[in-house]
Coordinates of C-alpha atoms in Angstrom, one line a residue:
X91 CA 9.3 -14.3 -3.6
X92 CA 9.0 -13.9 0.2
X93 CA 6.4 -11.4 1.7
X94 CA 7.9 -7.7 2.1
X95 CA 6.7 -7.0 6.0
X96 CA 8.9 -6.3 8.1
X97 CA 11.6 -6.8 5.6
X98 CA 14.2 -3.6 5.3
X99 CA 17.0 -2.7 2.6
X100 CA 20.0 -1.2 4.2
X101 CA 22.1 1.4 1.8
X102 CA 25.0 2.7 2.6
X103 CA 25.1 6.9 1.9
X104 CA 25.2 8.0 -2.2
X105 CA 24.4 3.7 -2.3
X106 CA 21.4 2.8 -4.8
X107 CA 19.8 -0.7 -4.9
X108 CA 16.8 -2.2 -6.8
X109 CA 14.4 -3.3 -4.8
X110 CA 11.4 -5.7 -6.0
X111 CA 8.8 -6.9 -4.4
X112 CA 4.8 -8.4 -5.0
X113 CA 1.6 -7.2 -3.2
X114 CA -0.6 -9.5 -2.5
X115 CA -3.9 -10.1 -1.5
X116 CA -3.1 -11.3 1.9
X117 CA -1.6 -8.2 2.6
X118 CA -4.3 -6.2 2.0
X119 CA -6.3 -8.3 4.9
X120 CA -7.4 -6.9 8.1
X121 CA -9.8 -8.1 10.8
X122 CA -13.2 -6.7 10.2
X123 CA -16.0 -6.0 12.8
X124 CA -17.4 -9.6 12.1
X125 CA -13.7 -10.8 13.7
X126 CA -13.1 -12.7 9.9
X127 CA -10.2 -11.6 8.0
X128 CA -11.3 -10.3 4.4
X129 CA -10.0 -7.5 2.1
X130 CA -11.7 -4.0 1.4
X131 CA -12.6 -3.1 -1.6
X132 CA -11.2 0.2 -2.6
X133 CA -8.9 2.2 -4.1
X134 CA -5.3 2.2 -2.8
X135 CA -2.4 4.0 -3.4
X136 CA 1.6 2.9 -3.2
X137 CA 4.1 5.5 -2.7
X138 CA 7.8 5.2 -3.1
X139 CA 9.9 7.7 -1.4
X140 CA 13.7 8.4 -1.0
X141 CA 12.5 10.1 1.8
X142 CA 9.6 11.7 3.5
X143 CA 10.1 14.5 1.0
X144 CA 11.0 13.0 -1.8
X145 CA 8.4 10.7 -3.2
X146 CA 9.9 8.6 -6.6
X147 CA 7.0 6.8 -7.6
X148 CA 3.0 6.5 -7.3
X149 CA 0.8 4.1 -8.6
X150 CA -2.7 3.2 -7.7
X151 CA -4.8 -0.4 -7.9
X152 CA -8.3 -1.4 -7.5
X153 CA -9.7 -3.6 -5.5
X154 CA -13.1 -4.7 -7.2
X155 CA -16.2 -5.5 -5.1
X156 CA -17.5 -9.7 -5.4
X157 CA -20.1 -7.6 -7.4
X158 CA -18.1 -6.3 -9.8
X159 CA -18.5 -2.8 -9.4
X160 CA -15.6 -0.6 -8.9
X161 CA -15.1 1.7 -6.3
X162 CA -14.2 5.7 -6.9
X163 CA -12.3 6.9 -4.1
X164 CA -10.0 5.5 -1.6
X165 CA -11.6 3.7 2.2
X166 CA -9.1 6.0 3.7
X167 CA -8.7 9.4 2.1
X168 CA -5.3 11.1 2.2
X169 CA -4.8 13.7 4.7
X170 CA -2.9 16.9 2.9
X171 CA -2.4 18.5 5.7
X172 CA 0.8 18.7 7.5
X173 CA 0.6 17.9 11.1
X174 CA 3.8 19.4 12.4

């Protein structure tokens, strides 16, 4: 399975199409302040939306500390507001 950035699914109007794809930890890298790539541990939400008002599906995953203890909330929280 190839990685899913950058990678688009074109439907035609009224078209549907299964989509799948894996998450995996080298997605979830960034560049911390040390200038290393590692992963956050945290946890995360993925949304799936037919559009930006129509969410399908939400599931969230842990990532667990090299200590073993789990986080409780999110590194980022969500923003409910609306900024229009």
């Amino acid at each position: 399975m190839s990685s899913f950035a950058g990678s688009r699914v074109n439907l035609a109007p009224g078209e549907t199409k299964r989509v799948q794809f894996e998450l995996r930890p080298e997605h979830l890298m960034l560049y911390d302040r040390e200038g290393k790539w590692s992963i956050e541990p945290g946890r995360f939400t993925v949304s799936v939306r037919a559009s930006s008002e129509d969410l399908r599906l939400r599931t969230t995953f842990t990532v667990t500390p090299t200590d073993g203890t789990a986080p409780t909330e999110a590194p980022v929280r969500e923003s409910k507001s609306d900024p229009r």
